[in-house]
Amino acid sequence: MMRTRSLVVLCVLVFSCLLLSAAPVPQTSSNQQQPGLFLGTAWYPEQWPESRWDADLQLMQNAGIHFVRIAEFAWSTMEPQEGQYNFDWLEKAVSMAQKHGIFVVMGTPTAAPPAWLTSKYPETLRMEPDGQLVKHGNRQHFDFTNARYREFCRQIATEMAKRFGHNPNVIGWQIDNEYATYSYDPETQRQFQQWLKKKYGTLDSLNQHWTTAYWSQTYDTWEEIPIPVGYNNPGLMLEWKRFVSDTYRSYQKVQIDAIHQYADPRQWITHNFMGWFDGFDHYTVSADLDMASWDNYVGSGHLDPAGQGMTHDLTRGFKRKNFWVMETQPGNVNWHAINNVLDKGEVREMAWGDIGHGADAVGYWQWRSALGGQEQYHGTLVGPDGTPMPLYPEVVQIGADFAKVGDVLRGTSPVAQVAFLYSYDSRWAIDWQKHTKEYDQLANFKSYYRPLRELVDTIDIVNPSAPLDGYKLVVAPNLNLLPEPVAKNLLAFVQAGGHLVLGPRSGMKDEYNALLPERQPGPLAPALGAHVEQYYALDEPVPVAGDFGSAESKIWAELLKSDAPDAKTLETYGKSNGWLDGQPAVITHNYGKGTITYVAAWLPDNAMNSLAKWMVDSSGVKSAFTNVPAGVEVCRRVGKAGDVFIVINHTKQSQKIALPYAMKDQLHGTGSSQEIELQARDVAVLTK
Ligand code: GLA
């Protein structure tokens, strides 16, 4: 479902392993109007003779493609020797694209430093935990803390910005490509120690917050503090991830500043993230970007609308505004277990899911495969012979779709009444101490998201510290770490009339990844009028029954104890391990003008469906569409002219859908009607 591909494709990884406002639609200084929705592709002119470029661009233009992302791996072509820059070829490519009505997103090439650089300055290479320097020949072999490397990055970004910062056809920049790797070299360790010193001030404070008296871990000097490898002190591990996040932010900022110095402000700056990849805190790394984007790959199997939708909503939450799908698969990838091609029609269905969840662009990776290099088997839009692949006509249709309704969707964005909270700190904390190997917290997250998303047309996924006013329902499926400011944010939301629903393992730890000296959900317990007595990793299912029906809880169950006479038990455990027998599994309590609910069990789909219905009804969340057939997804984007609904039939049969009021299908050009029929995998774009 969510992208496990980071485990597979990034073979250079040293560790194992996606208020609202519209995305900026900047004005270009060229006469060409930017489309309302962008269709695009990654194009690598440096891999092909110049004589071929025009034919490629013509084929792109025929498909309705309006952007190419280029240059993000072309460092050795742009700077073949230290300080010798060659951008003439790139400038030709950009102006040739312009002749075909194709805008350019310029990638900085810093994920792939050239061989002259890493051989002359081997300190720019990253170090594996075992002390080995990574060799040239792959990508992401750089050391993100290395000052010399950062200087090279600043220089290439500066030279590119000088050359293309005023180019009317360049609309934006992508910094680097899919940040993923760390370095374990002594200088990185020194910087980590300095970072800790700045944060904690004294070793006493650090030792206390990390409980280093445990196993004699006490640090007497900053220099003793290691980079964690494998399982280590939970406080140290969390701070390392935060350091990595700040370091990627500063690594990126070097290039952002270089570009800002020479580029027109209309040129936006993004980075292409990898969905749920957890190598760093994406809220931190997004902070200096104008817009987030992500690379949306299914990998093996087929489109999972809830999984995809959830990842879009996550990415939209990084900047709390529309985003781009910078890369997506043209049929198949080359890095998964089974690299099957998506079914006919599925790529278009997927593109509309992107747009429905707030993407303003869909870019295919890639246009044509390089004849050599590591990705020869990856899907493309044209073959090695330069003629269209079987998928090409489907992309032509997407181009026609976008041209037809681009203006209807221009400047529109999803607007939600429901928010999910997602925190990297909690993600890491649970994953490091799962307590049962079955605890897949993203599966738990999705067990809430899927049934709720079937009832409501939009869900935001936001940082727990984000402003929550405007939401009626806030769901926190995995909020394990609960720093005080977050607890205050949540309490204020409930006090003002919101409904907060907490999932299992909530409110257990403080901001240092230390256990709170109180029972879960810590500072929220008084408002809940209940607390968690004990948690149980389950080896056998536990029956539950109550307002959400009878079901079997698996994987995890917590024993709740009511502390307030008016705290209401909604679901109760049946006979199981003795401890849980007859005890509350779900408790709800009114607090201020709102409500707080704790779901202590990992509930199966049937109970989650009823819980979702109750959450929506009891929170006063309204959706225009009701009784939507199973497998049909409704997405809403809101603009000045009102609501635009994107309705996608994810099933393989035609479906009749009753509309809440008479609407026009702008995609099929039909007149006003109160019902539509959608063919298998087809889409409607509906307005009043
Ligand atoms: C990533 C990278 C691309 C390419 C694709 C292949 O998203 O950004 O360079 O490797 O994967 O799926």
XYZ file of C-alpha atoms and ligand atoms in Angstrom:
700
model
C 0.000 0.000 0.000
C 2.193 2.768 1.231
C 5.537 3.048 -0.296
C 7.729 0.222 0.778
C 9.833 0.933 -2.266
C 12.402 2.886 -0.295
C 13.487 -0.477 1.050
C 13.994 -1.769 -2.420
C 15.066 0.978 -4.751
C 17.532 2.753 -2.556
C 20.180 0.106 -2.506
C 22.627 2.664 -1.184
C 20.677 3.060 2.044
C 22.558 2.338 5.206
C 19.372 1.787 7.131
C 16.386 -0.339 6.248
C 14.207 0.553 4.479
C 4.602 10.106 1.149
C -7.076 27.449 6.184
C -5.870 25.543 2.960
C -4.924 27.566 0.017
C -4.232 26.547 -3.546
C -0.678 25.713 -4.585
C 1.020 28.712 -6.052
C 0.096 29.221 -9.662
C 2.855 31.700 -10.301
C 2.745 34.040 -13.213
C 5.376 33.408 -15.788
C 6.961 36.303 -17.529
C 6.394 34.504 -20.829
C 3.141 35.088 -22.630
C 2.127 31.543 -22.130
C -0.613 30.930 -19.609
C 0.094 28.088 -17.207
C -2.463 25.281 -17.291
C -4.890 24.749 -14.396
C -3.629 21.176 -14.086
C -0.174 20.114 -15.183
C 0.672 16.860 -16.901
C 4.374 16.183 -17.173
C 7.286 13.818 -17.325
C 10.886 13.448 -16.210
C 13.046 14.048 -19.264
C 16.785 13.504 -19.544
C 18.017 15.329 -22.655
C 21.616 14.760 -21.510
C 21.140 11.066 -22.300
C 20.184 11.663 -25.953
C 21.619 13.435 -28.987
C 20.264 16.927 -29.470
C 18.908 15.852 -32.863
C 16.389 13.690 -31.027
C 14.990 16.310 -28.639
C 12.479 17.902 -30.944
C 10.827 14.573 -31.783
C 10.518 13.792 -28.066
C 9.054 17.187 -27.285
C 6.618 16.887 -30.167
C 5.380 13.557 -28.815
C 5.032 15.154 -25.390
C 3.107 18.060 -26.830
C 0.801 15.640 -28.664
C 0.036 14.014 -25.321
C -0.905 17.326 -23.690
C 2.230 17.370 -21.558
C 2.953 20.805 -20.113
C 6.000 20.297 -17.952
C 9.266 18.423 -17.936
C 11.428 18.037 -14.876
C 15.005 18.009 -16.004
C 18.643 18.062 -14.911
C 18.256 16.479 -11.467
C 20.981 13.931 -12.204
C 22.968 15.855 -14.829
C 25.810 17.227 -12.717
C 28.584 15.563 -14.725
C 27.144 17.113 -17.901
C 26.610 20.564 -16.378
C 29.991 20.706 -14.646
C 32.216 18.179 -16.438
C 35.271 19.393 -14.504
C 35.577 21.386 -11.321
C 34.465 24.965 -11.971
C 33.874 24.414 -15.706
C 30.205 24.892 -16.292
C 28.351 23.926 -19.422
C 24.738 24.965 -19.509
C 24.393 25.650 -23.226
C 22.849 22.267 -23.918
C 20.397 22.746 -21.063
C 19.408 26.180 -22.231
C 18.743 24.763 -25.702
C 16.582 22.033 -24.184
C 14.623 24.593 -22.144
C 13.959 26.828 -25.139
C 13.086 23.885 -27.352
C 10.581 22.786 -24.710
C 9.148 26.281 -24.674
C 8.500 26.086 -28.416
C 6.329 23.078 -27.684
C 4.423 24.829 -24.900
C 6.222 22.786 -22.255
C 7.339 24.437 -19.016
C 10.416 23.315 -17.115
C 10.959 22.335 -13.497
C 14.693 22.514 -12.967
C 16.198 19.899 -10.684
C 19.417 20.569 -8.831
C 21.710 17.558 -9.369
C 23.035 17.163 -5.856
C 21.783 13.597 -5.343
C 24.434 12.528 -7.859
C 27.834 14.180 -7.383
C 30.205 13.494 -10.290
C 33.219 11.198 -10.094
C 35.780 14.033 -10.330
C 34.252 15.558 -7.202
C 34.128 12.469 -5.024
C 37.572 11.246 -6.135
C 39.285 14.566 -5.499
C 37.374 15.195 -2.258
C 36.563 11.779 -0.785
C 35.396 13.451 2.420
C 32.233 14.393 0.498
C 31.266 10.718 0.370
C 29.038 9.440 3.095
C 30.232 6.836 5.543
C 28.400 3.638 6.407
C 27.965 2.706 10.096
C 30.859 0.234 9.727
C 33.217 3.052 8.721
C 33.305 2.254 4.991
C 33.086 5.180 2.569
C 30.437 4.622 -0.100
C 31.893 4.250 -3.574
C 31.014 6.115 -6.750
C 28.691 4.406 -9.238
C 25.312 4.724 -7.625
C 23.554 7.822 -6.341
C 22.962 9.459 -2.949
C 26.585 8.828 -2.110
C 27.135 12.287 -0.626
C 27.602 13.279 2.991
C 24.850 15.726 3.951
C 26.860 17.408 6.721
C 30.096 17.851 4.809
C 30.968 21.542 4.452
C 32.896 21.058 1.232
C 30.040 19.146 -0.335
C 27.576 21.811 0.703
C 29.828 24.404 -0.910
C 29.805 22.439 -4.169
C 26.006 22.247 -3.907
C 25.811 25.994 -3.320
C 27.992 26.654 -6.341
C 26.107 24.448 -8.793
C 22.737 25.773 -7.568
C 24.062 29.338 -7.871
C 25.330 28.819 -11.403
C 22.056 27.200 -12.417
C 20.051 30.024 -10.855
C 22.204 32.633 -12.604
C 21.499 30.954 -15.900
C 17.830 29.960 -15.443
C 16.538 32.155 -12.622
C 14.986 34.593 -15.088
C 14.180 32.108 -17.802
C 10.485 32.596 -18.535
C 10.001 28.932 -19.270
C 11.383 27.712 -15.961
C 8.503 27.736 -13.491
C 10.096 26.118 -10.491
C 12.911 24.167 -8.895
C 13.267 20.790 -7.310
C 16.105 20.600 -4.811
C 18.044 17.321 -4.939
C 16.011 14.120 -5.275
C 14.320 11.982 -2.629
C 16.478 12.660 0.445
C 17.124 9.341 2.110
C 20.620 8.640 3.343
C 22.699 9.601 6.383
C 26.404 9.595 7.045
C 28.079 8.106 10.116
C 31.423 9.859 9.737
C 33.233 11.562 12.647
C 32.322 15.070 11.442
C 28.610 14.180 11.378
C 29.000 12.817 14.884
C 30.705 16.042 15.988
C 27.888 18.121 14.509
C 25.345 15.894 16.248
C 27.113 16.436 19.566
C 27.139 20.210 18.985
C 23.464 20.106 18.123
C 22.756 18.257 21.378
C 24.827 20.752 23.341
C 22.846 23.625 21.877
C 19.566 21.912 22.669
C 20.269 20.634 26.179
C 22.801 23.180 27.419
C 24.170 20.859 30.073
C 25.018 17.184 30.172
C 23.053 16.957 33.409
C 19.922 17.887 31.571
C 20.623 15.411 28.757
C 21.476 12.616 31.174
C 18.312 13.249 33.120
C 15.967 13.363 30.114
C 17.487 10.203 28.654
C 17.682 8.389 32.026
C 21.301 7.524 31.276
C 21.874 6.168 34.798
C 20.239 3.114 33.254
C 22.957 0.651 32.109
C 25.678 3.154 33.031
C 25.043 5.252 29.959
C 25.833 8.526 31.753
C 27.804 10.943 29.527
C 30.563 13.024 31.074
C 31.588 14.843 27.910
C 29.681 15.681 24.732
C 32.338 13.859 22.718
C 31.291 10.541 24.229
C 27.843 10.632 22.645
C 27.597 8.213 19.702
C 25.477 8.186 16.599
C 22.983 5.422 17.387
C 23.288 2.294 15.286
C 20.698 -0.401 15.868
C 18.554 -0.219 18.973
C 19.881 2.251 21.501
C 18.673 4.620 24.209
C 15.213 5.864 23.053
C 16.095 9.475 23.867
C 19.338 9.313 21.877
C 17.594 7.667 18.936
C 14.871 10.305 18.807
C 17.352 13.182 18.959
C 19.429 11.635 16.171
C 16.333 11.638 13.923
C 15.625 15.238 14.864
C 19.226 16.150 14.125
C 18.945 14.407 10.737
C 15.751 16.383 10.025
C 17.365 19.706 10.919
C 20.453 18.752 8.923
C 18.489 17.915 5.783
C 16.672 21.201 6.243
C 19.947 23.129 6.428
C 21.448 21.110 3.565
C 18.434 22.074 1.460
C 18.487 25.692 2.670
C 21.965 26.191 1.210
C 20.503 25.573 -2.238
C 17.264 27.470 -1.603
C 19.265 30.545 -0.605
C 21.514 30.207 -3.640
C 18.496 30.036 -5.952
C 16.672 32.885 -4.215
C 19.651 35.127 -4.743
C 19.356 34.946 -8.527
C 15.901 33.637 -9.384
C 12.634 35.479 -9.923
C 10.323 35.024 -6.947
C 7.711 33.539 -9.313
C 9.876 30.398 -9.542
C 8.757 28.146 -6.694
C 10.958 25.597 -4.920
C 10.004 22.065 -3.951
C 11.479 18.691 -3.066
C 10.090 15.319 -4.152
C 9.372 13.345 -0.973
C 8.618 9.633 -0.703
C 5.255 9.360 1.009
C 5.509 7.626 4.384
C 9.279 7.287 4.258
C 10.338 7.907 7.856
C 14.022 8.828 7.567
C 13.393 12.390 8.784
C 10.596 14.666 9.927
C 8.972 15.922 6.736
C 7.275 18.845 8.494
C 10.725 20.145 9.420
C 12.262 19.593 5.992
C 9.230 21.150 4.215
C 9.392 24.320 6.274
C 11.515 26.314 3.792
C 9.848 24.997 0.631
C 7.139 26.811 -1.304
C 5.303 23.603 -1.987
C 5.635 19.885 -1.259
C 5.695 17.226 -3.921
C 5.988 13.467 -3.825
C 6.777 10.466 -5.969
C 3.757 8.224 -6.148
C 4.531 4.606 -6.988
C 2.305 1.563 -6.516
C 5.172 -0.910 -6.820
C 3.708 -4.429 -7.005
C -0.008 -4.993 -7.377
C -2.670 -2.411 -8.054
C -4.040 0.908 -6.984
C -5.195 1.003 -3.375
C -7.328 4.152 -3.303
C -7.374 4.477 0.503
C -3.605 3.962 0.760
C -2.879 6.365 -2.084
C -5.370 8.922 -0.826
C -3.893 8.788 2.637
C -0.416 9.448 1.245
C -1.644 12.405 -0.803
C -3.310 13.826 2.302
C -0.096 13.324 4.253
C 1.891 15.237 1.618
C -0.743 17.990 1.429
C -0.339 18.344 5.187
C 3.399 19.113 4.980
C 2.657 22.654 3.819
C -1.119 22.520 4.363
C -1.727 23.345 0.744
C -1.924 21.752 -2.684
C 1.084 19.777 -3.873
C 2.527 18.132 -6.978
C 2.912 14.480 -7.820
C 6.351 14.992 -9.307
C 6.825 11.367 -10.331
C 4.464 8.482 -10.881
C 4.674 5.177 -12.638
C 3.905 4.852 -16.310
C 2.563 1.336 -15.907
C 5.338 -0.392 -14.013
C 8.411 0.159 -11.882
C 11.590 -1.932 -11.860
C 12.362 -2.110 -8.151
C 9.561 -4.099 -6.548
C 8.944 -7.774 -5.905
C 6.756 -8.184 -8.989
C 6.941 -5.263 -11.384
C 3.546 -5.787 -12.987
C 2.072 -3.202 -15.341
C -1.043 -1.444 -14.021
C -4.234 -2.476 -15.829
C -5.497 -0.540 -18.789
C -7.267 2.524 -17.415
C -5.623 2.272 -14.000
C -2.988 4.916 -14.692
C -5.722 7.423 -15.568
C -7.743 6.382 -12.523
C -4.636 6.959 -10.407
C -3.984 10.385 -11.932
C -7.491 11.502 -11.007
C -7.010 10.246 -7.453
C -3.932 12.490 -7.305
C -5.919 15.514 -8.433
C -8.880 14.663 -6.192
C -6.646 14.780 -3.125
C -5.112 18.136 -3.996
C -2.353 17.567 -6.546
C -2.112 20.240 -9.227
C 0.273 18.204 -11.364
C 1.040 14.625 -12.310
C 4.471 13.816 -13.733
C 5.474 10.456 -15.205
C 8.839 8.931 -14.449
C 10.131 8.682 -17.023
C 9.725 9.686 -20.629
C 12.129 7.211 -22.200
C 14.508 4.773 -20.587
C 18.197 5.425 -20.809
C 19.841 2.712 -22.855
C 22.223 2.071 -19.992
C 22.110 2.734 -16.295
C 20.391 0.950 -13.452
C 16.755 1.405 -14.436
C 16.488 -0.212 -17.868
C 13.319 -2.149 -16.995
C 11.316 0.772 -15.600
C 8.075 1.848 -17.297
C 8.275 4.714 -19.796
C 5.986 6.585 -22.165
C 8.117 5.919 -25.233
C 10.286 2.892 -25.882
C 14.036 2.688 -26.427
C 13.264 3.198 -30.135
C 11.585 6.518 -29.368
C 8.075 5.480 -30.396
C 5.027 5.432 -28.092
C 4.507 2.558 -25.672
C 1.015 1.019 -25.319
C 0.340 3.338 -22.334
C 0.927 6.496 -24.370
C -2.707 6.821 -25.632
C -3.930 6.630 -22.031
C -1.632 9.507 -21.134
C -2.957 11.367 -24.185
C -6.403 10.949 -22.672
C -5.222 12.276 -19.306
C -3.751 15.255 -21.165
C -7.115 15.813 -22.866
C -8.925 15.491 -19.505
C -6.643 18.028 -17.866
C -7.047 20.423 -20.786
C -10.821 20.108 -20.562
C -11.245 20.735 -16.833
C -8.009 22.493 -15.909
C -9.775 25.820 -15.659
C -12.610 24.367 -13.586
C -10.056 23.123 -11.038
C -7.642 26.052 -11.234
C -7.193 27.611 -7.808
C -9.324 25.004 -6.014
C -8.188 23.005 -2.960
C -9.535 20.333 -0.642
C -11.134 21.742 2.522
C -11.678 19.318 5.407
C -13.794 19.117 8.537
C -11.812 16.083 9.702
C -8.101 16.012 10.513
C -5.822 13.105 11.351
C -2.735 13.751 13.435
C 0.531 12.249 12.297
C 3.774 12.765 14.148
C 7.197 11.474 13.152
C 8.247 11.340 16.809
C 5.400 8.921 17.588
C 6.052 6.963 14.411
C 9.652 6.340 15.417
C 8.903 5.722 19.082
C 6.363 2.977 18.335
C 8.418 1.389 15.572
C 11.469 1.159 17.806
C 9.510 -0.615 20.534
C 6.601 -2.276 18.796
C 6.043 -4.682 21.642
C 4.460 -7.048 19.138
C 5.879 -7.612 15.689
C 2.298 -7.338 14.393
C 2.038 -3.663 15.331
C 2.010 -1.924 11.963
C 1.037 1.561 12.979
C 0.337 2.677 9.415
C -2.138 -0.210 9.125
C -3.715 1.025 12.366
C -3.799 4.568 10.931
C -5.452 3.276 7.786
C -8.008 1.291 9.775
C -9.375 4.698 10.885
C -8.753 6.537 7.637
C -10.442 4.108 5.238
C -13.930 3.947 6.811
C -13.936 7.657 7.596
C -12.835 8.600 4.111
C -15.714 6.527 2.720
C -18.098 8.804 4.637
C -16.459 12.188 4.103
C -15.084 13.779 0.944
C -11.897 15.214 2.439
C -9.498 14.414 5.267
C -6.465 16.448 6.255
C -3.420 14.810 7.817
C -1.501 17.327 9.892
C 1.222 17.779 12.444
C -0.256 17.537 15.970
C 1.003 21.053 16.669
C -0.898 22.509 13.682
C -3.823 24.856 14.359
C -6.964 22.742 14.698
C -9.698 25.357 14.621
C -12.021 24.769 11.713
C -12.070 21.004 12.245
C -15.003 19.221 13.847
C -13.300 15.891 14.309
C -9.633 15.211 15.013
C -8.403 11.612 15.024
C -5.033 10.621 16.482
C -4.578 6.898 15.827
C -0.971 6.656 17.101
C -0.124 9.692 19.210
C 2.397 7.955 21.442
C 4.488 11.037 22.261
C 2.549 13.884 23.734
C 4.674 16.972 24.361
C 3.000 19.550 26.567
C 2.287 22.127 23.819
C 0.554 19.404 21.768
C -1.555 18.363 24.768
C -2.562 22.020 25.187
C -3.414 22.287 21.489
C -5.659 19.225 21.734
C -7.330 20.316 24.957
C -8.072 23.745 23.484
C -9.620 22.066 20.440
C -11.891 19.909 22.629
C -12.726 22.749 24.971
C -13.873 24.829 22.008
C -16.303 22.110 20.896
C -14.248 19.655 18.835
C -14.291 15.879 19.078
C -10.893 14.277 19.661
C -10.569 10.529 19.113
C -7.403 8.872 20.409
C -6.264 5.440 19.285
C -4.263 2.896 21.286
C -0.839 3.791 22.710
C -1.781 7.468 22.992
C -0.218 9.874 25.436
C 2.409 7.537 26.814
C 5.650 9.501 26.445
C 7.086 12.980 26.697
C 8.953 14.946 24.042
C 12.230 13.187 24.956
C 10.773 9.738 24.307
C 10.718 9.054 28.051
C 7.695 7.492 29.719
C 5.386 10.047 31.281
C 5.226 9.641 35.038
C 1.468 9.177 34.707
C -0.845 6.685 33.029
C -1.977 7.110 29.445
C -3.146 9.343 27.938
C -1.029 11.462 30.283
C -2.099 15.100 30.379
C -5.322 14.220 28.519
C -6.504 11.712 31.146
C -8.410 14.232 33.305
C -10.314 15.479 30.233
C -11.067 11.894 29.224
C -12.256 11.042 32.705
C -10.422 7.759 32.336
C -6.953 6.313 32.015
C -5.184 3.221 30.718
C -4.407 0.715 33.462
C -2.352 -1.686 31.350
C -1.596 -2.507 27.721
C -1.579 -6.017 26.256
C 0.139 -7.321 23.130
C -2.336 -9.995 22.081
C -1.447 -13.512 21.094
C -5.127 -14.409 20.784
C -8.122 -12.351 19.659
C -10.219 -10.683 22.325
C -13.988 -10.311 21.843
C -15.474 -6.828 22.146
C -19.107 -5.761 22.089
C -21.110 -2.590 22.474
C -22.257 0.436 20.476
C -20.102 -0.540 17.495
C -21.289 -4.128 17.414
C -19.553 -7.361 18.263
C -16.068 -7.902 16.927
C -12.710 -9.408 17.714
C -9.859 -7.196 18.698
C -6.463 -8.421 17.535
C -2.824 -7.384 17.984
C -3.328 -4.873 20.801
C -5.735 -4.094 23.622
C -5.567 -1.668 26.524
C -7.480 -1.900 29.747
C -9.285 1.371 30.409
C -10.465 2.509 33.807
C -13.111 5.160 34.207
C -12.276 7.984 36.631
C -15.362 10.147 36.141
C -18.989 9.191 36.790
C -20.062 10.728 33.466
C -17.415 8.965 31.351
C -19.365 6.636 29.069
C -18.208 3.169 28.065
C -19.133 2.495 24.429
C -17.490 -0.874 23.879
C -16.526 -3.586 26.387
C -14.134 -6.545 26.229
C -15.588 -10.042 26.505
C -14.039 -13.023 28.202
C -10.387 -13.452 27.248
C -7.205 -13.259 29.327
C -8.962 -12.548 32.599
C -7.497 -9.066 32.914
C -9.613 -7.564 30.177
C -12.832 -9.480 30.873
C -15.780 -7.106 31.125
C -13.546 -4.005 31.072
C -14.045 -0.864 28.918
C -12.505 -0.903 25.418
C -13.819 2.491 24.291
C -14.622 5.409 26.596
C -16.000 8.818 25.705
C -16.369 11.904 27.852
C -17.593 15.455 27.391
C -15.041 18.106 28.173
C -15.612 21.841 27.777
C -17.884 22.230 24.770
C -16.476 19.140 23.105
C -15.798 15.447 23.514
C -12.785 13.232 23.924
C -12.863 9.526 23.121
C -10.247 6.823 23.701
C -10.307 3.681 21.559
C -8.162 1.240 23.519
C -8.432 -1.761 21.207
C -7.259 -2.415 17.674
C -10.675 -3.029 16.143
C -11.419 -4.944 12.944
C -13.136 -3.449 9.887
C -16.732 -4.188 10.891
C -16.395 -2.330 14.191
C -14.337 0.445 12.554
C -17.115 1.026 10.013
C -19.609 1.619 12.847
C -17.108 3.648 14.851
C -16.471 5.859 11.802
C -20.204 6.454 11.358
C -20.511 7.363 15.036
C -17.494 9.701 14.856
C -18.979 11.544 11.887
C -22.511 11.769 13.317
C -21.517 12.702 16.842
C -19.089 15.376 15.599
C -21.574 17.028 13.230
C -19.378 16.384 10.191
C -21.385 16.874 6.997
C -20.744 15.568 3.498
C -22.776 16.412 0.428
C -22.681 12.873 -0.971
C -24.343 10.052 0.947
C -24.885 6.415 -0.038
C -22.002 6.347 -2.472
C -21.591 2.815 -3.928
C -18.669 0.797 -2.575
C -15.518 1.393 -4.601
C -16.576 4.856 -5.749
C -14.519 7.696 -4.322
C -15.755 11.255 -3.924
C -13.220 14.072 -3.581
C -14.087 17.726 -3.128
C -12.035 20.746 -4.101
C -13.292 24.205 -3.228
C -12.658 27.411 -5.125
C -14.143 30.846 -5.616
C -16.878 29.403 -7.832
C -17.850 26.841 -5.191
C -17.447 23.087 -4.919
C -15.944 20.855 -7.595
C -16.451 17.138 -6.988
C -14.159 14.549 -8.532
C -15.938 11.210 -8.518
C -13.838 8.158 -9.378
C -15.206 4.714 -10.084
C -12.443 2.458 -8.741
C -14.441 -0.685 -9.587
C -14.393 -2.778 -12.731
C -18.167 -2.369 -13.296
C -20.214 0.646 -14.290
C -21.808 2.424 -11.312
C -24.836 4.665 -10.912
C -24.270 7.470 -8.443
C -27.024 9.627 -6.974
C -25.952 13.281 -6.708
C -26.947 15.522 -3.801
C -28.236 18.145 -6.228
C -28.311 18.648 -9.997
C -24.740 18.829 -11.298
C -22.936 19.065 -14.629
C -20.173 16.641 -15.499
C -17.514 18.933 -16.913
C -15.389 16.028 -18.099
C -18.045 14.303 -20.167
C -19.767 17.564 -21.032
C -23.184 16.398 -19.868
C -26.056 18.685 -18.851
C -27.370 19.091 -15.327
C -28.542 15.861 -13.745
C -29.182 14.310 -10.317
C -27.628 11.015 -11.234
C -24.603 9.893 -13.214
C -23.451 6.553 -14.496
C -19.701 5.973 -14.552
C -18.044 3.225 -16.549
C -15.374 1.037 -14.937
C -12.382 3.162 -13.790
C -13.998 6.303 -15.203
C -14.148 9.728 -13.603
C -16.583 12.630 -13.441
C -15.734 16.223 -12.566
C -18.921 17.751 -11.231
C -20.005 21.332 -10.611
C -23.345 22.974 -9.942
C 12.492 7.571 -7.813
C 13.554 8.487 -8.336
C 13.702 8.410 -9.818
C 13.602 6.981 -10.311
C 12.284 6.415 -9.881
C 12.034 5.006 -10.360
O 11.305 8.150 -7.602
O 13.327 9.814 -7.946
O 14.957 8.964 -10.150
O 14.639 6.252 -9.773
O 12.276 6.371 -8.481
O 10.836 4.494 -9.842
